[in-house]
mmCIF file of C-alpha atoms and ligand atoms in Angstrom:
data_model
loop_
_atom_site.group_PDB
_atom_site.id
_atom_site.type_symbol
_atom_site.label_atom_id
_atom_site.label_comp_id
_atom_site.label_asym_id
_atom_site.label_seq_id
_atom_site.Cartn_x
_atom_site.Cartn_y
_atom_site.Cartn_z
ATOM 1 C CA MET M 1 83.529 -17.832 64.600
ATOM 2 C CA LYS M 2 82.031 -20.429 62.181
ATOM 3 C CA TYR M 3 82.415 -19.818 58.595
ATOM 4 C CA LYS M 4 78.666 -19.877 58.302
ATOM 5 C CA ASP M 5 78.371 -16.643 60.461
ATOM 6 C CA LYS M 6 81.071 -15.004 58.425
ATOM 7 C CA ILE M 7 79.200 -15.368 55.107
ATOM 8 C CA ASN M 8 77.597 -12.247 53.713
ATOM 9 C CA PRO M 9 74.017 -13.319 52.927
ATOM 10 C CA ASP M 10 73.896 -10.330 50.348
ATOM 11 C CA ALA M 11 76.827 -11.474 48.400
ATOM 12 C CA LEU M 12 76.127 -15.135 47.840
ATOM 13 C CA PRO M 13 77.171 -16.855 44.719
ATOM 14 C CA LYS M 14 74.269 -17.299 42.426
ATOM 15 C CA HIS M 15 75.361 -20.553 40.928
ATOM 16 C CA ILE M 16 77.848 -23.046 42.705
ATOM 17 C CA ALA M 17 79.149 -25.836 40.775
ATOM 18 C CA ILE M 18 81.016 -28.824 42.438
ATOM 19 C CA ILE M 19 83.373 -31.379 40.915
ATOM 20 C CA MET M 20 82.808 -34.179 43.424
ATOM 21 C CA ASP M 21 86.079 -36.063 43.170
ATOM 22 C CA GLY M 22 88.196 -38.458 45.301
ATOM 23 C CA ASN M 23 85.655 -41.231 46.108
ATOM 24 C CA GLY M 24 88.180 -43.936 44.803
ATOM 25 C CA ARG M 25 91.087 -42.517 46.793
ATOM 26 C CA TRP M 26 89.109 -42.305 49.795
ATOM 27 C CA ALA M 27 88.068 -46.036 49.645
ATOM 28 C CA LYS M 28 91.463 -47.032 48.951
ATOM 29 C CA LYS M 29 92.880 -45.254 51.994
ATOM 30 C CA GLN M 30 90.540 -47.238 54.143
ATOM 31 C CA GLY M 31 91.412 -50.429 52.371
ATOM 32 C CA LEU M 32 87.991 -50.696 50.765
ATOM 33 C CA LEU M 33 86.745 -51.204 47.185
ATOM 34 C CA ARG M 34 86.251 -48.060 45.079
ATOM 35 C CA VAL M 35 82.519 -48.474 45.242
ATOM 36 C CA ALA M 36 82.597 -48.032 49.086
ATOM 37 C CA GLY M 37 83.794 -44.506 48.336
ATOM 38 C CA HIS M 38 80.914 -43.752 45.972
ATOM 39 C CA GLN M 39 78.567 -45.080 48.661
ATOM 40 C CA LYS M 40 80.085 -42.754 51.333
ATOM 41 C CA GLY M 41 80.042 -39.775 48.846
ATOM 42 C CA THR M 42 76.199 -39.877 48.925
ATOM 43 C CA LYS M 43 76.307 -38.672 52.465
ATOM 44 C CA ALA M 44 78.500 -35.721 51.379
ATOM 45 C CA VAL M 45 75.951 -34.898 48.821
ATOM 46 C CA ARG M 46 73.177 -34.700 51.238
ATOM 47 C CA ASP M 47 75.126 -32.532 53.696
ATOM 48 C CA VAL M 48 76.319 -30.132 51.019
ATOM 49 C CA VAL M 49 72.841 -29.755 49.329
ATOM 50 C CA GLU M 50 71.294 -29.156 52.617
ATOM 51 C CA GLY M 51 73.937 -26.630 53.553
ATOM 52 C CA CYS M 52 73.503 -24.685 50.372
ATOM 53 C CA ALA M 53 69.594 -24.505 50.897
ATOM 54 C CA GLU M 54 70.270 -23.487 54.455
ATOM 55 C CA ILE M 55 72.284 -20.351 53.494
ATOM 56 C CA GLY M 56 70.066 -19.530 50.446
ATOM 57 C CA ILE M 57 72.103 -20.719 47.439
ATOM 58 C CA GLN M 58 69.663 -20.557 44.337
ATOM 59 C CA GLN M 59 71.513 -22.926 42.086
ATOM 60 C CA LEU M 60 73.754 -25.782 42.767
ATOM 61 C CA THR M 61 75.198 -28.050 40.086
ATOM 62 C CA LEU M 62 76.937 -31.372 40.986
ATOM 63 C CA TYR M 63 79.147 -33.181 38.603
ATOM 64 C CA ALA M 64 78.262 -36.769 39.226
ATOM 65 C CA PHE M 65 79.019 -38.668 36.052
ATOM 66 C CA SER M 66 81.040 -37.553 33.031
ATOM 67 C CA THR M 67 80.761 -38.688 29.432
ATOM 68 C CA GLU M 68 84.316 -39.957 29.963
ATOM 69 C CA ASN M 69 83.495 -41.975 33.040
ATOM 70 C CA TRP M 70 81.621 -44.347 30.697
ATOM 71 C CA LYS M 71 85.092 -45.646 30.061
ATOM 72 C CA ARG M 72 85.501 -47.006 33.562
ATOM 73 C CA PRO M 73 85.320 -50.766 34.282
ATOM 74 C CA LYS M 74 81.918 -52.011 33.431
ATOM 75 C CA MET M 75 81.490 -53.070 37.150
ATOM 76 C CA GLU M 76 82.076 -49.701 38.583
ATOM 77 C CA VAL M 77 79.740 -48.061 36.018
ATOM 78 C CA GLU M 78 77.064 -50.502 36.931
ATOM 79 C CA THR M 79 77.341 -49.985 40.601
ATOM 80 C CA LEU M 80 77.404 -46.109 40.125
ATOM 81 C CA MET M 81 74.195 -46.450 38.117
ATOM 82 C CA LYS M 82 72.514 -48.682 40.846
ATOM 83 C CA LEU M 83 73.753 -46.157 43.455
ATOM 84 C CA LEU M 84 72.059 -43.378 41.574
ATOM 85 C CA VAL M 85 68.697 -45.155 41.581
ATOM 86 C CA SER M 86 68.897 -46.041 45.175
ATOM 87 C CA SER M 87 69.972 -42.431 46.102
ATOM 88 C CA LEU M 88 67.351 -40.867 44.158
ATOM 89 C CA ARG M 89 64.718 -43.061 45.829
ATOM 90 C CA LYS M 90 66.011 -42.220 49.196
ATOM 91 C CA GLU M 91 66.672 -38.587 48.827
ATOM 92 C CA ILE M 92 63.418 -37.457 47.453
ATOM 93 C CA LYS M 93 62.385 -36.841 51.144
ATOM 94 C CA THR M 94 65.506 -34.635 51.641
ATOM 95 C CA LEU M 95 64.488 -32.657 48.500
ATOM 96 C CA GLN M 96 60.956 -32.353 49.536
ATOM 97 C CA ASP M 97 61.643 -31.505 53.181
ATOM 98 C CA ASN M 98 63.960 -28.520 52.094
ATOM 99 C CA ASN M 99 61.769 -27.401 49.189
ATOM 100 C CA ILE M 100 64.447 -28.290 46.524
ATOM 101 C CA ARG M 101 63.835 -28.964 42.840
ATOM 102 C CA LEU M 102 65.916 -31.711 41.092
ATOM 103 C CA ASP M 103 66.948 -31.107 37.680
ATOM 104 C CA ALA M 104 69.614 -32.972 35.377
ATOM 105 C CA ILE M 105 71.983 -32.068 32.530
ATOM 106 C CA GLY M 106 73.914 -34.152 30.128
ATOM 107 C CA ASN M 107 73.236 -36.787 27.545
ATOM 108 C CA LEU M 108 70.555 -38.431 29.497
ATOM 109 C CA GLN M 109 69.512 -40.684 26.910
ATOM 110 C CA ASN M 110 72.741 -42.694 27.364
ATOM 111 C CA LEU M 111 71.643 -43.486 30.985
ATOM 112 C CA PRO M 112 70.183 -46.975 31.655
ATOM 113 C CA ALA M 113 66.247 -46.935 31.546
ATOM 114 C CA SER M 114 66.155 -47.595 35.372
ATOM 115 C CA VAL M 115 67.953 -44.447 36.144
ATOM 116 C CA LEU M 116 66.218 -42.294 33.669
ATOM 117 C CA LYS M 117 62.851 -43.499 34.975
ATOM 118 C CA GLU M 118 63.868 -42.630 38.621
ATOM 119 C CA LEU M 119 65.293 -39.367 37.694
ATOM 120 C CA GLU M 120 62.232 -38.303 35.758
ATOM 121 C CA GLU M 121 59.976 -39.267 38.610
ATOM 122 C CA VAL M 122 62.045 -37.218 41.138
ATOM 123 C CA MET M 123 62.187 -34.276 38.700
ATOM 124 C CA ASP M 124 58.448 -34.467 38.185
ATOM 125 C CA LYS M 125 57.678 -34.779 41.922
ATOM 126 C CA THR M 126 60.015 -31.939 42.893
ATOM 127 C CA SER M 127 59.074 -29.488 39.998
ATOM 128 C CA GLY M 128 57.032 -27.270 42.075
ATOM 129 C CA ASN M 129 59.734 -26.792 44.760
ATOM 130 C CA THR M 130 61.275 -23.241 44.900
ATOM 131 C CA ARG M 131 63.958 -22.725 47.432
ATOM 132 C CA MET M 132 66.838 -24.115 45.482
ATOM 133 C CA ASN M 133 67.559 -25.802 42.168
ATOM 134 C CA LEU M 134 69.778 -28.876 42.357
ATOM 135 C CA THR M 135 71.040 -29.984 39.109
ATOM 136 C CA LEU M 136 72.932 -33.159 38.543
ATOM 137 C CA ALA M 137 75.338 -33.421 35.721
ATOM 138 C CA LEU M 138 74.859 -36.971 34.525
ATOM 139 C CA SER M 139 76.672 -38.342 31.522
ATOM 140 C CA TYR M 140 77.629 -34.773 31.001
ATOM 141 C CA GLY M 141 80.508 -33.531 28.994
ATOM 142 C CA SER M 142 80.985 -29.859 28.083
ATOM 143 C CA ARG M 143 82.305 -30.532 24.745
ATOM 144 C CA ASP M 144 79.346 -32.847 24.004
ATOM 145 C CA GLU M 145 76.992 -30.089 25.279
ATOM 146 C CA LEU M 146 78.637 -27.575 22.851
ATOM 147 C CA VAL M 147 78.537 -29.996 19.917
ATOM 148 C CA GLN M 148 74.728 -30.516 20.272
ATOM 149 C CA ALA M 149 74.087 -26.757 20.638
ATOM 150 C CA MET M 150 76.053 -26.271 17.481
ATOM 151 C CA GLN M 151 74.070 -28.915 15.809
ATOM 152 C CA GLN M 152 70.730 -27.331 16.966
ATOM 153 C CA ILE M 153 71.785 -23.850 15.849
ATOM 154 C CA GLY M 154 72.984 -25.137 12.521
ATOM 155 C CA ALA M 155 69.619 -26.968 12.010
ATOM 156 C CA LYS M 156 67.721 -23.635 12.816
ATOM 157 C CA ILE M 157 69.920 -21.776 10.200
ATOM 158 C CA GLN M 158 69.121 -24.492 7.607
ATOM 159 C CA ARG M 159 65.217 -23.981 8.285
ATOM 160 C CA ASN M 160 65.734 -20.410 8.111
ATOM 161 C CA GLU M 161 64.576 -19.927 11.468
ATOM 162 C CA ILE M 162 67.580 -17.673 12.496
ATOM 163 C CA SER M 163 70.289 -16.264 10.283
ATOM 164 C CA LEU M 164 74.057 -16.304 10.724
ATOM 165 C CA LYS M 165 74.319 -12.706 11.837
ATOM 166 C CA ASP M 166 71.825 -13.353 14.782
ATOM 167 C CA ILE M 167 74.351 -15.721 16.441
ATOM 168 C CA ASP M 168 75.780 -14.175 19.454
ATOM 169 C CA GLU M 169 76.792 -15.229 23.010
ATOM 170 C CA SER M 170 73.027 -15.279 24.184
ATOM 171 C CA VAL M 171 72.029 -17.645 21.307
ATOM 172 C CA ILE M 172 74.637 -20.029 22.162
ATOM 173 C CA ASN M 173 73.824 -19.797 25.795
ATOM 174 C CA GLU M 174 70.025 -20.662 24.900
ATOM 175 C CA HIS M 175 71.155 -23.903 23.230
ATOM 176 C CA LEU M 176 73.181 -25.232 26.329
ATOM 177 C CA TYR M 177 71.709 -27.650 28.701
ATOM 178 C CA THR M 178 72.168 -25.000 31.502
ATOM 179 C CA ARG M 179 70.054 -22.287 29.610
ATOM 180 C CA LYS M 180 67.848 -21.604 32.539
ATOM 181 C CA PHE M 181 70.707 -20.992 35.052
ATOM 182 C CA PRO M 182 72.991 -18.018 35.407
ATOM 183 C CA ASP M 183 76.742 -18.677 34.848
ATOM 184 C CA VAL M 184 78.765 -20.286 37.498
ATOM 185 C CA ASP M 185 80.006 -17.863 40.120
ATOM 186 C CA LEU M 186 82.019 -20.460 42.240
ATOM 187 C CA LEU M 187 83.487 -23.745 40.969
ATOM 188 C CA ILE M 188 84.708 -26.123 43.629
ATOM 189 C CA ARG M 189 86.866 -29.312 43.063
ATOM 190 C CA THR M 190 87.635 -31.653 45.956
ATOM 191 C CA SER M 191 90.472 -34.313 45.986
ATOM 192 C CA GLY M 192 93.408 -32.028 45.170
ATOM 193 C CA GLU M 193 93.282 -32.298 41.354
ATOM 194 C CA GLN M 194 93.411 -28.969 39.662
ATOM 195 C CA ARG M 195 91.650 -29.490 36.381
ATOM 196 C CA ILE M 196 88.126 -28.913 34.983
ATOM 197 C CA SER M 197 87.638 -32.471 33.345
ATOM 198 C CA ASN M 198 85.155 -31.305 30.709
ATOM 199 C CA PHE M 199 82.802 -29.664 33.085
ATOM 200 C CA LEU M 200 80.689 -26.494 32.182
ATOM 201 C CA LEU M 201 83.482 -24.872 29.952
ATOM 202 C CA TRP M 202 81.407 -22.098 28.605
ATOM 203 C CA GLN M 203 79.619 -21.432 31.875
ATOM 204 C CA ILE M 204 82.750 -21.019 34.000
ATOM 205 C CA ALA M 205 84.215 -18.288 31.805
ATOM 206 C CA TYR M 206 84.343 -15.859 34.905
ATOM 207 C CA ALA M 207 83.888 -18.300 37.734
ATOM 208 C CA GLU M 208 86.062 -18.161 40.740
ATOM 209 C CA LEU M 209 87.903 -21.468 41.091
ATOM 210 C CA TYR M 210 88.481 -23.067 44.444
ATOM 211 C CA PHE M 211 90.416 -26.373 44.948
ATOM 212 C CA THR M 212 90.562 -28.304 48.179
ATOM 213 C CA LYS M 213 92.549 -31.476 49.056
ATOM 214 C CA ILE M 214 89.595 -32.843 50.898
ATOM 215 C CA LEU M 215 88.314 -36.102 49.408
ATOM 216 C CA TRP M 216 84.567 -35.967 48.458
ATOM 217 C CA PRO M 217 83.352 -38.475 51.061
ATOM 218 C CA ASP M 218 84.739 -36.281 53.780
ATOM 219 C CA TYR M 219 83.395 -32.976 52.423
ATOM 220 C CA ARG M 220 80.766 -31.305 54.564
ATOM 221 C CA ARG M 221 78.764 -28.098 54.598
ATOM 222 C CA GLU M 222 81.381 -26.395 56.930
ATOM 223 C CA HIS M 223 83.967 -26.865 54.171
ATOM 224 C CA LEU M 224 81.545 -25.464 51.619
ATOM 225 C CA PHE M 225 80.956 -22.304 53.867
ATOM 226 C CA GLU M 226 84.713 -21.839 54.131
ATOM 227 C CA ALA M 227 84.801 -21.973 50.274
ATOM 228 C CA ILE M 228 82.062 -19.493 50.074
ATOM 229 C CA TYR M 229 83.830 -17.104 52.547
ATOM 230 C CA ASN M 230 86.966 -17.327 50.502
ATOM 231 C CA TYR M 231 84.951 -16.501 47.391
ATOM 232 C CA GLN M 232 83.475 -13.441 49.042
ATOM 233 C CA ASN M 233 86.972 -12.121 49.846
ATOM 234 C CA ARG M 234 88.149 -12.086 46.322
ATOM 235 C CA GLU M 235 87.771 -9.165 43.926
ATOM 236 C CA ARG M 236 85.974 -10.064 40.721
ATOM 237 C CA ARG M 237 86.974 -7.655 38.072
ATOM 238 C CA PHE M 238 85.689 -8.966 34.975
ATOM 239 C CA GLY M 239 88.290 -7.285 33.008
ATOM 240 C CA LYS M 240 88.070 -3.916 34.570
ATOM 241 C CA THR M 241 90.517 -2.156 36.872
ATOM 242 C CA SER M 242 90.213 -2.362 40.687
ATOM 243 C CA GLU M 243 89.560 1.523 40.691
ATOM 244 C CA GLN M 244 86.614 1.056 38.305
ATOM 245 C CA LEU M 245 84.696 -1.217 40.653
ATOM 246 C CA GLY M 246 84.687 1.415 43.319
HETATM 247 C C1 IPE Q 301 84.375 -39.108 41.878
HETATM 248 O O1 IPE Q 301 85.444 -39.877 42.436
HETATM 249 C C2 IPE Q 301 83.208 -39.794 41.407
HETATM 250 C C3 IPE Q 301 83.060 -40.151 40.020
HETATM 251 C C4 IPE Q 301 83.883 -39.535 39.056
HETATM 252 C C5 IPE Q 301 81.870 -40.886 39.500
HETATM 253 P P1 IPE Q 301 86.389 -40.937 41.676
HETATM 254 O O2 IPE Q 301 85.785 -42.167 41.429
HETATM 255 O O3 IPE Q 301 86.863 -40.112 40.436
HETATM 256 O O4 IPE Q 301 87.583 -40.876 42.689
HETATM 257 P P2 IPE Q 301 89.178 -40.868 42.352
HETATM 258 O O5 IPE Q 301 89.346 -39.614 41.650
HETATM 259 O O6 IPE Q 301 89.465 -42.059 41.650
HETATM 260 O O7 IPE Q 301 89.660 -40.946 43.838
HETATM 261 C C1 IPE Q 302 85.428 -35.746 37.047
HETATM 262 O O1 IPE Q 302 86.012 -36.678 37.885
HETATM 263 C C2 IPE Q 302 84.015 -36.208 36.753
HETATM 264 C C3 IPE Q 302 83.237 -36.379 38.068
HETATM 265 C C4 IPE Q 302 83.514 -35.892 39.264
HETATM 266 C C5 IPE Q 302 81.913 -36.884 37.884
HETATM 267 P P1 IPE Q 302 87.016 -37.669 37.071
HETATM 268 O O2 IPE Q 302 87.683 -38.436 38.443
HETATM 269 O O3 IPE Q 302 86.449 -38.486 36.262
HETATM 270 O O4 IPE Q 302 88.133 -36.777 36.473
HETATM 271 P P2 IPE Q 302 89.667 -37.087 35.911
HETATM 272 O O5 IPE Q 302 89.515 -38.341 35.051
HETATM 273 O O6 IPE Q 302 90.455 -37.331 37.175
HETATM 274 O O7 IPE Q 302 89.879 -35.804 35.243
HETATM 275 MG MG1 MG Q 303 88.423 -38.984 40.127
#
């Protein structure tokens, strides 16, 4: 039986987040340049996005470029940015065909103007789509996100718009880039690394973590369905006892 058929449609994770890792190692294994791995990775993105829409996932967030990734060689950063522009152009059709809305989180102002322009165009064109929300984390860092949230909250206190005692978890949540989305239920990282790399630190407080050795360019929807099936067979206790969950 295929994993897709084993998935319980009534217990899907509301929000899946993926750290798409291993492009460089995939390329090296084939004797290719790292950028070839990034190129191949776009095929995995398309397949996983379609797979998520197919089974009814509402929110998918993909870690595409971190605040730390700016430190990579200039040539790799430039290629990644060019690849982003061409992928956005190419994949608008996939998004429209599947009724998927595109969104982005991160310090977007740091992106080259060409990327920002393309991104805004695709976000605009898909803004009426309702089947699934796809969010790209671009120039995203969780600590950076928390810093900007605290600055905004601090400014509101200074302007007497809110008072210190009003600050609670929901106020913090409302000032994050992800304010519209539910918490992450399932976090997947490919390539065998078992770390978070500054991704959605607040939002994964109670996420189920799933690590696979598959390198991102080889990742396909069937692998994702396996991860979801695995997720559905875990007991999420949220601090309670097993008996309390009944
Ligand atoms: C993930 O693959 C893509 C980005 C971080 C942009 P990597 O480029 O990190 O690939 P590895 O980890 O070096 O194999
Ligand atoms: C995390 O991968 C960022 C993305 C997948 C976009 P990295 O490859 O940059 O993470 P580290 O440096 O190995 O932790
Ligand atoms: Mg990596």
